[in-house]
């Protein structure tokens, strides 16, 4: 399906990502306040949603563009759904994607994500499978652009193929997003596995199975001390400038790297 990743990554991707994303057949809002569906696939802007083969729950027939737009706007505007998760949206849902459509959408997004990662990180196609999978997991949660812009020290580590350094820099903000805790643990474990060497096409045995990774030893300290950019300063920056990136930094709980 993709020459950009090891066969082992393709083989275990669906099971791996569903462990940390879940799989929802109807629209919901994620913690980033984006309309989402399936295996954590963002459905914004609305044009992405309108192209999906959604069906009506009441009769299983394909929904019209007007029905999809109405459903999307209802989920987008409903108060509190970004905090309630998918369970809150289920009470409002009238449309769904079939399992086959969800899988097709996931692989479409997978190919686009892998291609963008290979463009941004030219060594990506030759990285160990564990490093590829961890990077794909981070990009799936954050988006390739945000991963590139905000995780600067992580970017430097993977560019140098310093997998232990990448493990130390791969933490996505967990505050207000408890679901990402195990994803962070898995990503770090994958980078540590890549750092150990061995068969570059091999993945740890826990990947794609029910159990998660075993706890690892304490992470190595970063090569340089982090400069803290506290929340108060970020809020001041937002208030003064309204600058979009500052808002993203605040949302991510970013530490300047």
XYZ file of C-alpha atoms in Angstrom:
257
model
C 0.000 0.000 0.000
C 2.818 2.404 0.794
C 6.540 2.073 -0.026
C 7.218 4.789 2.560
C 6.867 2.538 5.614
C 7.919 -0.954 6.641
C 5.427 -3.801 5.982
C 5.176 -4.382 9.731
C 3.839 -0.834 10.181
C 1.158 -1.405 7.552
C 0.259 -4.733 9.071
C -0.337 -3.397 12.563
C -1.433 0.205 11.963
C -5.185 -0.241 12.273
C -5.030 -2.208 15.511
C -2.384 0.125 16.920
C -4.138 3.404 16.201
C -7.542 2.112 17.299
C -6.088 1.236 20.680
C -5.352 4.929 21.308
C -7.964 6.674 19.115
C -10.934 4.374 19.380
C -13.192 3.993 16.346
C -16.425 5.989 16.048
C -18.853 5.540 13.175
C -20.522 8.955 13.612
C -19.271 12.542 13.958
C -17.984 13.743 17.332
C -15.779 16.583 18.551
C -12.281 15.799 19.777
C -10.485 17.647 22.582
C -9.019 20.005 19.966
C -12.661 20.990 19.197
C -12.564 19.535 15.682
C -15.338 17.482 14.118
C -13.911 13.986 13.854
C -15.010 10.505 12.770
C -13.721 6.951 12.460
C -10.185 6.278 13.660
C -9.586 9.853 14.766
C -9.942 11.327 11.254
C -10.570 15.076 11.298
C -13.620 16.074 9.227
C -12.768 19.764 8.874
C -13.227 21.825 6.813
C -16.769 20.736 6.060
C -15.852 19.845 2.472
C -14.048 16.773 3.830
C -17.241 15.636 5.527
C -19.387 16.258 2.454
C -17.223 13.847 0.450
C -17.808 10.978 2.908
C -20.314 8.183 2.127
C -22.348 8.701 5.296
C -25.565 6.759 5.760
C -28.746 7.393 7.719
C -29.091 5.423 10.923
C -32.838 5.056 10.425
C -32.692 3.167 7.133
C -29.049 2.623 6.138
C -29.408 4.658 2.931
C -26.793 7.145 1.732
C -27.283 10.622 3.179
C -27.611 13.687 0.972
C -25.146 16.568 1.063
C -27.781 18.620 2.860
C -28.192 15.964 5.532
C -24.427 15.668 6.003
C -24.066 19.444 6.282
C -26.850 19.655 8.855
C -25.309 16.839 10.915
C -21.845 18.377 10.741
C -23.090 21.799 11.835
C -25.106 20.270 14.678
C -22.051 18.456 16.047
C -19.790 21.465 15.484
C -22.060 23.859 17.357
C -23.392 21.688 20.178
C -22.004 23.083 23.454
C -19.612 20.969 25.464
C -19.059 18.137 22.992
C -15.285 18.707 22.950
C -15.272 17.748 26.647
C -17.905 15.007 26.499
C -16.097 12.998 23.851
C -17.754 10.619 21.446
C -20.345 9.405 23.950
C -21.937 12.857 24.066
C -22.146 13.087 20.288
C -23.748 9.653 19.985
C -26.918 11.042 21.506
C -27.170 13.529 18.614
C -25.946 11.370 15.743
C -28.272 10.397 12.900
C -25.604 9.479 10.311
C -22.790 6.923 10.259
C -19.967 5.444 8.169
C -19.866 1.737 7.460
C -16.849 -0.246 8.749
C -15.562 -0.486 5.169
C -15.867 3.268 4.659
C -14.084 3.964 7.945
C -11.202 1.702 6.989
C -10.948 3.261 3.517
C -10.873 6.747 5.055
C -8.197 5.717 7.559
C -5.922 4.325 4.869
C -6.459 7.399 2.715
C -5.368 9.607 5.622
C -2.529 7.213 6.440
C -1.079 7.505 2.937
C -1.345 11.302 3.027
C 0.284 11.462 6.466
C 3.141 9.133 5.518
C 3.757 11.100 2.316
C 3.859 14.416 4.186
C 6.218 12.981 6.812
C 8.552 11.716 4.070
C 8.528 15.198 2.547
C 9.329 16.914 5.845
C 11.801 14.284 7.069
C 13.630 12.855 4.023
C 15.058 9.967 6.060
C 11.612 8.789 7.148
C 11.288 5.903 4.629
C 14.511 4.319 5.962
C 13.848 4.829 9.675
C 13.288 1.735 11.836
C 9.682 0.554 11.837
C 9.285 1.484 15.518
C 10.393 5.085 14.852
C 8.067 5.302 11.840
C 5.108 4.066 13.867
C 5.789 6.422 16.781
C 6.086 9.376 14.394
C 2.897 8.408 12.587
C 1.155 8.171 15.970
C 2.269 11.657 16.944
C 1.328 13.090 13.547
C -2.074 11.380 13.726
C -2.800 13.063 17.056
C -1.337 16.493 16.286
C -1.240 16.848 12.509
C 2.012 16.910 10.561
C 2.211 20.707 10.484
C 1.763 21.209 14.213
C 4.234 18.400 14.945
C 6.789 20.118 12.716
C 6.293 23.617 14.145
C 5.877 22.974 17.850
C 8.140 20.005 18.590
C 11.377 21.633 17.490
C 13.759 19.626 19.673
C 11.919 16.428 18.793
C 12.353 17.348 15.127
C 16.088 17.808 15.626
C 16.330 14.419 17.363
C 14.534 12.436 14.650
C 16.406 14.252 11.891
C 19.630 13.085 13.563
C 18.052 9.620 14.094
C 18.658 10.030 17.817
C 15.800 7.797 18.921
C 16.462 8.042 22.654
C 16.406 11.822 22.294
C 13.162 11.577 20.336
C 11.648 9.515 23.151
C 12.516 12.235 25.648
C 10.877 14.899 23.472
C 7.745 13.069 22.331
C 5.273 13.981 25.073
C 1.977 15.426 23.850
C 0.170 17.598 26.403
C -1.816 15.394 28.777
C -3.607 18.054 30.836
C -7.280 17.951 29.983
C -6.674 15.015 27.640
C -6.323 11.877 29.719
C -6.686 9.695 26.642
C -3.264 10.748 25.378
C -1.377 9.419 28.420
C -1.117 5.861 27.114
C -0.371 7.117 23.620
C 2.597 9.067 24.992
C 3.819 5.994 26.822
C 3.530 3.921 23.643
C 5.347 6.488 21.498
C 8.230 6.697 23.964
C 8.449 2.921 24.181
C 8.607 2.685 20.390
C 11.417 5.222 20.150
C 13.352 3.404 22.879
C 12.841 0.154 20.962
C 14.259 1.818 17.838
C 17.245 3.066 19.886
C 18.115 -0.487 20.863
C 18.988 -1.389 17.282
C 18.199 -4.794 15.887
C 16.091 -5.603 12.855
C 14.888 -2.242 11.482
C 11.671 -3.813 10.212
C 10.714 -5.286 13.583
C 8.142 -3.902 15.997
C 7.733 -4.742 19.703
C 5.433 -7.736 20.288
C 2.860 -5.610 22.152
C 2.113 -3.413 19.129
C -1.333 -4.190 17.780
C -2.267 -6.420 20.683
C -4.421 -5.912 23.751
C -1.683 -5.074 26.217
C 0.306 -1.869 26.165
C 4.060 -1.404 26.468
C 5.853 -2.291 29.661
C 7.113 0.670 31.762
C 10.513 1.930 30.718
C 13.475 3.172 32.681
C 13.579 6.927 33.407
C 14.037 8.963 30.279
C 17.408 10.597 29.583
C 17.564 14.330 30.278
C 17.392 16.650 27.281
C 20.674 17.723 25.771
C 19.951 21.365 26.611
C 17.862 22.819 29.426
C 14.332 23.679 28.386
C 13.309 27.308 28.564
C 9.933 27.507 30.234
C 7.345 29.748 28.640
C 4.777 29.935 31.409
C 1.038 30.066 30.888
C 0.768 33.635 32.140
C 3.184 34.869 29.500
C 1.342 32.964 26.791
C -1.991 34.427 27.843
C -0.439 37.898 27.801
C 0.879 37.263 24.292
C -2.535 36.134 23.094
C -4.230 39.161 24.662
C -1.752 41.586 23.132
C -1.468 40.164 19.638
C -4.231 37.642 19.027
C -1.514 35.759 17.162
C -2.758 32.364 16.007
C 0.356 30.384 16.840
C 0.332 31.730 20.389
C -3.154 30.340 20.796
C -1.976 26.961 19.563
C 0.986 27.059 21.935
C -1.340 27.826 24.812
C -3.662 25.008 23.828
C -0.772 22.544 23.655
C 0.821 23.674 26.930
C 3.954 24.192 24.884
C 7.425 24.619 26.344
C 9.677 26.654 24.031
C 12.348 24.283 22.735
